[in-house]
Tab-separated table of C-alpha atoms and ligand atoms in Angstrom:
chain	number	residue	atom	x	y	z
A	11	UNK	CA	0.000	0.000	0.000
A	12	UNK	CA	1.101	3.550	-1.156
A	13	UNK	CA	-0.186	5.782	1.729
A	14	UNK	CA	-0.934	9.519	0.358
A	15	UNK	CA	-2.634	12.201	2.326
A	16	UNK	CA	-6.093	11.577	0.783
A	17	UNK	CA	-5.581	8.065	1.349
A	18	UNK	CA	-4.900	8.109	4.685
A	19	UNK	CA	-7.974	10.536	5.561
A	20	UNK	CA	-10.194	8.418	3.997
A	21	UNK	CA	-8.742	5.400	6.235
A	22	UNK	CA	-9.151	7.529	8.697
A	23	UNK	CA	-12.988	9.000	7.751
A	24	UNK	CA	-13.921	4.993	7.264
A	25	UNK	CA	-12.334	3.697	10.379
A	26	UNK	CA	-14.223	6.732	12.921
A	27	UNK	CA	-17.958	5.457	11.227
A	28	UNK	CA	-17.013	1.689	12.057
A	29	UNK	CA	-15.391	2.929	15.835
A	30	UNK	CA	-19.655	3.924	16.552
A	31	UNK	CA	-20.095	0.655	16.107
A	32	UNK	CA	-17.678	-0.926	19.398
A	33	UNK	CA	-17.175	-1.003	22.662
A	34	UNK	CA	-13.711	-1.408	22.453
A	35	UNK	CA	-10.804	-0.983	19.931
A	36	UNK	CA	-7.692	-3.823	19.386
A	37	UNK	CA	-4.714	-2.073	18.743
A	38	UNK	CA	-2.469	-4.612	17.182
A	39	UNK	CA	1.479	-3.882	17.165
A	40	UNK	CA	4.364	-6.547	15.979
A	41	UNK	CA	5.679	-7.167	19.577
A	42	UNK	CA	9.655	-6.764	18.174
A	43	UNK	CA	8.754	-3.292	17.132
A	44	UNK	CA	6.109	-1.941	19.305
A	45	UNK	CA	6.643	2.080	18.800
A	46	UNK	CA	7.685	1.653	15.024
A	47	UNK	CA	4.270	-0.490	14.064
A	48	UNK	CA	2.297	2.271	15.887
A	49	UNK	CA	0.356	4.257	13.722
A	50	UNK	CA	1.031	7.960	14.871
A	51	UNK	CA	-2.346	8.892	15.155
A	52	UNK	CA	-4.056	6.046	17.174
A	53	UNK	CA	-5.244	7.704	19.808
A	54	UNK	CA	-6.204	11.073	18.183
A	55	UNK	CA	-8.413	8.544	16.045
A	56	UNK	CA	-10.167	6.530	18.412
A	57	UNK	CA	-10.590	9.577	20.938
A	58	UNK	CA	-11.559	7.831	24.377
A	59	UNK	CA	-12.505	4.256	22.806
A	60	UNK	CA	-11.410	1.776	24.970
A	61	UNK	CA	-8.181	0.261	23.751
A	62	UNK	CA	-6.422	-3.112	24.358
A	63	UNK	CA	-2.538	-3.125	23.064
A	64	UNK	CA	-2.070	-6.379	21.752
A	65	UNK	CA	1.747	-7.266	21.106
A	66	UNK	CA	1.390	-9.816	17.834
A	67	UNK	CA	4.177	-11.671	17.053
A	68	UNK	CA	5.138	-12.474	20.540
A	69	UNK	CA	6.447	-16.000	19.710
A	70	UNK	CA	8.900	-14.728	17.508
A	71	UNK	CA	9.812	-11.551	19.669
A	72	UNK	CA	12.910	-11.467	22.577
A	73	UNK	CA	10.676	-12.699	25.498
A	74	UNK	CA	12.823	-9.853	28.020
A	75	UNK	CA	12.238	-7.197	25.908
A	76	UNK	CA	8.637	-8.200	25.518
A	77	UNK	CA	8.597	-8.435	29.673
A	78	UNK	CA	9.765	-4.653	29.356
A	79	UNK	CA	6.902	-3.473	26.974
A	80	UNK	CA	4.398	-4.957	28.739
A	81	UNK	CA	5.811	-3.267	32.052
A	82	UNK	CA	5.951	0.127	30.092
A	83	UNK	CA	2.698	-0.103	28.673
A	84	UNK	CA	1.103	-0.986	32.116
A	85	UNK	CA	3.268	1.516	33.929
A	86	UNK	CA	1.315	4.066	31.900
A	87	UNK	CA	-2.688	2.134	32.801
A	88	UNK	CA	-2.939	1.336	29.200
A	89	UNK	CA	-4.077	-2.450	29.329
A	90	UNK	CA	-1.841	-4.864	27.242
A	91	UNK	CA	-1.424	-8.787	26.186
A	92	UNK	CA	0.880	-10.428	24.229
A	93	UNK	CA	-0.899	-12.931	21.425
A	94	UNK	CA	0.768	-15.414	18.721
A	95	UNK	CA	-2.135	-14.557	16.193
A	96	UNK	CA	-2.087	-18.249	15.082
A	97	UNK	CA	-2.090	-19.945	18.554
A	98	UNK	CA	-5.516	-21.461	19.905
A	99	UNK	CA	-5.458	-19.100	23.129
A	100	UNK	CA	-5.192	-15.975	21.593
A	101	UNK	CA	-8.982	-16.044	21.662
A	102	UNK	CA	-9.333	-16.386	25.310
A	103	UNK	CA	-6.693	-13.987	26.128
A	104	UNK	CA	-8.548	-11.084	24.205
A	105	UNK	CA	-11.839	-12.128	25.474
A	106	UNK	CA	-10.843	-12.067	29.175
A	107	UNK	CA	-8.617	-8.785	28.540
A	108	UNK	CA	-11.841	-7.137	27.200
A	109	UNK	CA	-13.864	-8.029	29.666
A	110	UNK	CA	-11.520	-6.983	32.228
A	111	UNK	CA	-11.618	-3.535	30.829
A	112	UNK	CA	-15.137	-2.972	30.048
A	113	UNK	CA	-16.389	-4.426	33.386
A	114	UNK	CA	-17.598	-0.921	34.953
A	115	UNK	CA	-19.249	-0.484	31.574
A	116	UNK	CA	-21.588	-3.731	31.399
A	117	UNK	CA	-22.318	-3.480	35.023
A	118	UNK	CA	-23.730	-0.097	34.261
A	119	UNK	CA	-25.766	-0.906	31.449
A	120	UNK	CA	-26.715	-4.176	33.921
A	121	UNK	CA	-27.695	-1.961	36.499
A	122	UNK	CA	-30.170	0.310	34.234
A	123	UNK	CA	-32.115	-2.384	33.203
A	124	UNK	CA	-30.545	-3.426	29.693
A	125	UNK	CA	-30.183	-6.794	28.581
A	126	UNK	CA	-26.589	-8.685	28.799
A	127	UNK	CA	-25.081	-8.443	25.343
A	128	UNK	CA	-21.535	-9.258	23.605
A	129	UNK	CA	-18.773	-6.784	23.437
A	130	UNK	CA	-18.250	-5.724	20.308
A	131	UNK	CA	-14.803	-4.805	18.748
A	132	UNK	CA	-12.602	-4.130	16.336
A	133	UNK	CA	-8.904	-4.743	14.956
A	134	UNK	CA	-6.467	-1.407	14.131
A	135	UNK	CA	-3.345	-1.634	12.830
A	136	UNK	CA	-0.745	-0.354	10.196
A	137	UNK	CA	-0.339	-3.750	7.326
A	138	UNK	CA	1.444	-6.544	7.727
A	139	UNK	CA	1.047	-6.939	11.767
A	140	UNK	CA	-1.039	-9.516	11.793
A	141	UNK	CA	-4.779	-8.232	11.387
A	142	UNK	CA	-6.298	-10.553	9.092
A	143	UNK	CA	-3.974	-13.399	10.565
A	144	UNK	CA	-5.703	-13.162	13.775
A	145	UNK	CA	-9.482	-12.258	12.101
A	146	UNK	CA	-8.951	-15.423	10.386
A	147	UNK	CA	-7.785	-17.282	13.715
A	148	UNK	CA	-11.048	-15.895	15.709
A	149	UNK	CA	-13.527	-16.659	12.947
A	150	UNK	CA	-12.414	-20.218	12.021
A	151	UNK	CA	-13.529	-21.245	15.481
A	152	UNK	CA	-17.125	-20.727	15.119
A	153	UNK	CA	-18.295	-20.190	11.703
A	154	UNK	CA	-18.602	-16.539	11.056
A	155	UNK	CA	-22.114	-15.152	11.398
A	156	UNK	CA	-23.425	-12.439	9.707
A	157	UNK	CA	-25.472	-10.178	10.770
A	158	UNK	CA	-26.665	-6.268	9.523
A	159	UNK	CA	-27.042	-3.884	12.391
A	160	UNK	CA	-29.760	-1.362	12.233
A	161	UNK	CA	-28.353	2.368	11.169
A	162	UNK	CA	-25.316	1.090	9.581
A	163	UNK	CA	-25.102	2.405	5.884
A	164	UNK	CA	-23.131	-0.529	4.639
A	165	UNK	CA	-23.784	-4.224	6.132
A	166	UNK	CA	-21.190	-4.587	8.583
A	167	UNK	CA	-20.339	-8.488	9.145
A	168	UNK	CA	-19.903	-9.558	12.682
A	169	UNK	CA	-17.660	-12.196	13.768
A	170	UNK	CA	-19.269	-14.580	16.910
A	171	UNK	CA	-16.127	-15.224	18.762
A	172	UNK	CA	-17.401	-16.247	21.925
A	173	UNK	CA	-20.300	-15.784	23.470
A	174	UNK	CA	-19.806	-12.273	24.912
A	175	UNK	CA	-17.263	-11.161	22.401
A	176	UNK	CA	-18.123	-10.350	18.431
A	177	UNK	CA	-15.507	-9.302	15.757
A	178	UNK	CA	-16.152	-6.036	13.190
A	179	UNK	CA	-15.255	-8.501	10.417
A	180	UNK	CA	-12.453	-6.137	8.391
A	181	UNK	CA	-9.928	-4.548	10.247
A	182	UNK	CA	-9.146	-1.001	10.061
A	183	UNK	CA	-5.688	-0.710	8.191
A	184	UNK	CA	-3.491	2.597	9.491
A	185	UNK	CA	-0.639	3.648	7.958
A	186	UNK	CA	2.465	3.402	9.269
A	187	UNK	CA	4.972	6.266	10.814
A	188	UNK	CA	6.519	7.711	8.118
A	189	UNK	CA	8.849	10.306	9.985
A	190	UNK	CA	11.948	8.646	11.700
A	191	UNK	CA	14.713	7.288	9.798
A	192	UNK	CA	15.212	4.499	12.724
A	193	UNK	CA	11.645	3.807	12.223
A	194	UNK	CA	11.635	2.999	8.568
A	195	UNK	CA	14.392	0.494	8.866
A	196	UNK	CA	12.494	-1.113	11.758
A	197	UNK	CA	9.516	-1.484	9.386
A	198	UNK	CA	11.854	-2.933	7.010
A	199	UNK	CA	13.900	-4.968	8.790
A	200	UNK	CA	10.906	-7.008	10.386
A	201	UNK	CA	9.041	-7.363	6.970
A	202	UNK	CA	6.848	-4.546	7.151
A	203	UNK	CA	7.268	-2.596	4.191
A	204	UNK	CA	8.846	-3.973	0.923
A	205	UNK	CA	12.596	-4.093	0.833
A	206	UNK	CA	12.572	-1.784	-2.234
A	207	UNK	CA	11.325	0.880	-0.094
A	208	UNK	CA	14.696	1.420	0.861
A	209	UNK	CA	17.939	0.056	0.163
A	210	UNK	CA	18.458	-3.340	0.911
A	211	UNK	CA	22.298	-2.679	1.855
A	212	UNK	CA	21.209	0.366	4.278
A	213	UNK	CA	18.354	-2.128	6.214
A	214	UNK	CA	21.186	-4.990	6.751
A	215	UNK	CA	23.690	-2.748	7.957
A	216	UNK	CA	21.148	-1.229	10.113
A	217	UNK	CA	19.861	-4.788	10.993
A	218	UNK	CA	23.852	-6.065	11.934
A	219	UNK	CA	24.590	-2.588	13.967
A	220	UNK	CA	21.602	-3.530	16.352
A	221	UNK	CA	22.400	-7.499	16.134
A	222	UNK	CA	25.993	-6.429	16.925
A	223	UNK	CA	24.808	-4.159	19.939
A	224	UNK	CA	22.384	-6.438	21.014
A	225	UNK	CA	22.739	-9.904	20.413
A	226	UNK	CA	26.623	-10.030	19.429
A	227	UNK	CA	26.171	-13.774	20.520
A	228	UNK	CA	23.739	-15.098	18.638
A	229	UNK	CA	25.543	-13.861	15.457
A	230	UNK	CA	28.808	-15.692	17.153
A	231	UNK	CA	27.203	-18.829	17.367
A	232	UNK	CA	24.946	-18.779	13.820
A	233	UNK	CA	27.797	-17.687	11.550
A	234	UNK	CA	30.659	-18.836	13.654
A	235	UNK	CA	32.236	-15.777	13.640
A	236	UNK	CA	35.507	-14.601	15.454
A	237	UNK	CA	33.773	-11.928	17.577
A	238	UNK	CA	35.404	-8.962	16.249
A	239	UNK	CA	32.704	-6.826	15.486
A	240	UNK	CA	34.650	-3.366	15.088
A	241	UNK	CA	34.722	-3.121	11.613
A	242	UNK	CA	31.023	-4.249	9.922
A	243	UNK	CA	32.259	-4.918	6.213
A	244	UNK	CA	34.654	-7.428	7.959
A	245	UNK	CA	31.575	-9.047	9.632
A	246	UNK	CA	29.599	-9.564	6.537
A	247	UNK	CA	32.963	-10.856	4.746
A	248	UNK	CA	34.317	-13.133	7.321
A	249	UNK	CA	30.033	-14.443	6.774
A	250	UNK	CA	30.400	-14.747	3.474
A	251	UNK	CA	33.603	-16.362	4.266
A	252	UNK	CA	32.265	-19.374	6.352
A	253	UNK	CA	28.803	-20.000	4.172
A	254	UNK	CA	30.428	-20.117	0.667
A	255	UNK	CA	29.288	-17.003	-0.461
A	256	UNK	CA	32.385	-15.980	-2.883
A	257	UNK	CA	32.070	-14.650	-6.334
A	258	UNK	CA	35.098	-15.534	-9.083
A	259	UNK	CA	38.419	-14.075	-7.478
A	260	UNK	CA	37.604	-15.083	-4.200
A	261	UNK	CA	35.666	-12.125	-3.428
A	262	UNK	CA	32.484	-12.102	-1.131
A	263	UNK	CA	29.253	-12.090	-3.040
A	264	UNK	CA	27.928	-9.159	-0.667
A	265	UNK	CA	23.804	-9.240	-2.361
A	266	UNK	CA	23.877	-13.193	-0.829
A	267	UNK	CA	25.066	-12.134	2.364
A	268	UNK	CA	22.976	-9.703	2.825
A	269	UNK	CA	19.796	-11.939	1.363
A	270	UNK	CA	20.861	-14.577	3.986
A	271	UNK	CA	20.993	-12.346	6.562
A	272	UNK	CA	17.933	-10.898	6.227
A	273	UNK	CA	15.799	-14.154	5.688
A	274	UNK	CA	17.431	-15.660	8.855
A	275	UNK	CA	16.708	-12.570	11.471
A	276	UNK	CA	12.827	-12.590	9.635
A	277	UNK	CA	12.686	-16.791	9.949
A	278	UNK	CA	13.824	-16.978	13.753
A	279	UNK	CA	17.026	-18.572	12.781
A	280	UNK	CA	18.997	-16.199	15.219
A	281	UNK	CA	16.018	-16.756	17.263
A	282	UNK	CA	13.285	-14.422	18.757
A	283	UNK	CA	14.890	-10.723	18.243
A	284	UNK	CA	13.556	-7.493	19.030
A	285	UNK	CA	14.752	-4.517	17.236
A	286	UNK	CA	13.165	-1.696	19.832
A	287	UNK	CA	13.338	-1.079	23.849
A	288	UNK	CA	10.733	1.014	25.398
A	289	UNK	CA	13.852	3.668	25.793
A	290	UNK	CA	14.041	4.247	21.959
A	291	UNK	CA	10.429	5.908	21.884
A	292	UNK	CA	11.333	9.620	21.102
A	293	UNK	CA	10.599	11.811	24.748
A	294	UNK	CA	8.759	13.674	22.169
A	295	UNK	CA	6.351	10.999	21.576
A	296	UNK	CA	5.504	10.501	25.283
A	297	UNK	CA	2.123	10.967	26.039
B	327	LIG	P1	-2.112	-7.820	8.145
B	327	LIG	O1	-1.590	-7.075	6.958
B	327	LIG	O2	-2.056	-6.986	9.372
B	327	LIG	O3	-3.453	-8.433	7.921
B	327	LIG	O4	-1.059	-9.011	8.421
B	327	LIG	P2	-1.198	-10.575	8.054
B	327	LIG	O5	-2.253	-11.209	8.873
B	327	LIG	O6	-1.312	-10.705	6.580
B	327	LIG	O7	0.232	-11.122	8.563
B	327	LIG	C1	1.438	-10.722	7.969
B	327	LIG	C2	2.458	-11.831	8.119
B	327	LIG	O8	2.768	-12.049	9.478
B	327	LIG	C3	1.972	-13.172	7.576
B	327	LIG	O9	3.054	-13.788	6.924
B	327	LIG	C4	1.576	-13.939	8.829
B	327	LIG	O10	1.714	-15.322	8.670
B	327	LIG	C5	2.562	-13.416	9.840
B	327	LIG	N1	2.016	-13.453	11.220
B	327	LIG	C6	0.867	-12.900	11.649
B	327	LIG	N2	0.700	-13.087	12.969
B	327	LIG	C7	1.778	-13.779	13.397
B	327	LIG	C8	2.207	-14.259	14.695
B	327	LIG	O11	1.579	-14.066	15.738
B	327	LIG	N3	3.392	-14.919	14.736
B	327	LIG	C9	4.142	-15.130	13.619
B	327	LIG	N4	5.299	-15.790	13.752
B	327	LIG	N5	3.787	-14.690	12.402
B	327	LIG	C10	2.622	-14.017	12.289
């Protein structure tokens, strides 16, 4: 998706006449790159909607950095869960996080007189974190039901996903943040936007700088490296080195290296990685 300024207000315009619709709103974020899969707007979209974080991807993410978003996050009252968008429990995790949250809510409406009915909600988040992953997850279970609700212009399909939850059937897609430089070759790096976007030698040495920093290790042990890590180009040769990767001359066929690389942080073979601490989030950006 190309995101342009009419584009995005119309994502916008569509997404505020589905929010009348729900109780409660699921922000969805990949859990490696929680700030950088925000969209930057969220909350000036929703207004006061309810929102549940869910960190996607969990199964794939650094388990301690994880820990450390879901302490920041809660630090700050905003309710968060981590979900694998394919696993069997992601269902009951939402459900019970949603009811947790909307409790004062039903017990109102149970006090005036009304009748007990589902929550209703709805899936946010920029492409590629896992919305239609999970819608597919939660409707599989019970068939999906549809359903028009009276006052809705277009037939809105409802997803039954338990008894006291139901699904807004299409997601709302938000663009991603477009601003920071570090934020670009997050989105990038984890699979986010197409490689082309930028260059695919800028996102690996971006990608090796924090693997170097952060998980010097793991790199040791997949590549069987040395350990020197002073001098990058020397990393990604003495790579290139041990897998084979050599052009005629005996040079290092750097577009393989850096293909290799990049397939095996995506695939988990230098296991769950995060690429984002709750420190990197811009003081700006605190709300
Ligand atoms: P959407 O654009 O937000 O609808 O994202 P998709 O549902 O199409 O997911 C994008 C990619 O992420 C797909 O390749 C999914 O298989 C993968 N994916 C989604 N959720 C998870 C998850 O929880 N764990 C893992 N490992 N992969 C996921």
């Amino acid at each position: 998706v190309q995101w342009f300024p009419g584009h995005m207000a119309k994502a916008r315009r569509q997404i505020q006449e589905k929010l009348q619709l729900v109780d409660i709103v699921y922000e969805l974020l990949d859990a490696r790159i929680p700030y950088s899969s925000s969209n930057p707007m969220m909350n000036e979209i929703i207004k006061h909607k309810p929102k549940l974080i869910i960190l996607n991807k969990a199964d794939i993410a650094d388990p301690n950095v994880t820990q450390q978003w879901l302490n920041y996050f809660k630090q700050k009252g905003q309710p968060v869960i981590t979900i694998d968008a394919l696993h069997q429990n992601a269902i009951k995790h939402i459900t019970e996080a949603s009811k947790e949250i909307l409790k004062e809510k039903f017990e109102k409406e149970k006090a005036k007189g009304l009748r007990p009915r589902p929550i209703r909600a709805m899936i946010l988040g920029i492409p590629n974190v896992g919305k239609s992953t999970l819608t597919n997850n939660l409707a599989k279970r019970k068939a999906a039901q549809t359903g028009d609700r009276p006052g809705v212009t277009k037939a809105q399909q409802w997803i039954k996903v338990e008894k006291e939850l139901e699904l807004l059937d299409t997601p709302g897609v938000l663009w991603p943040k477009f601003e920071e430089k570090r934020v670009g070759y997050n989105l990038a790096v984890t699979g986010a936007i197409k490689d082309t976007i930028l260059h695919l030698d800028d996102i690996i040495l971006y990608a090796l700088d924090y693997l170097i920093a952060h998980y010097p290790d793991r790199l040791v042990e997949r590549y069987n490296l040395s350990g020197q890590f002073e001098d990058k180009v020397a990393v990604l040769d003495e790579i290139g080195q041990k897998r084979g990767f050599l052009q005629s001359g005996g040079y290092v066929d750097y577009d393989k290296v850096y293909e290799i690389l990049l397939r095996e942080i995506r695939s988990v073979k230098l296991g769950r990685l995060s690429f984002e601490l709750p420190s990197d989030i811009p003081t700006s950006e605190e709300k």
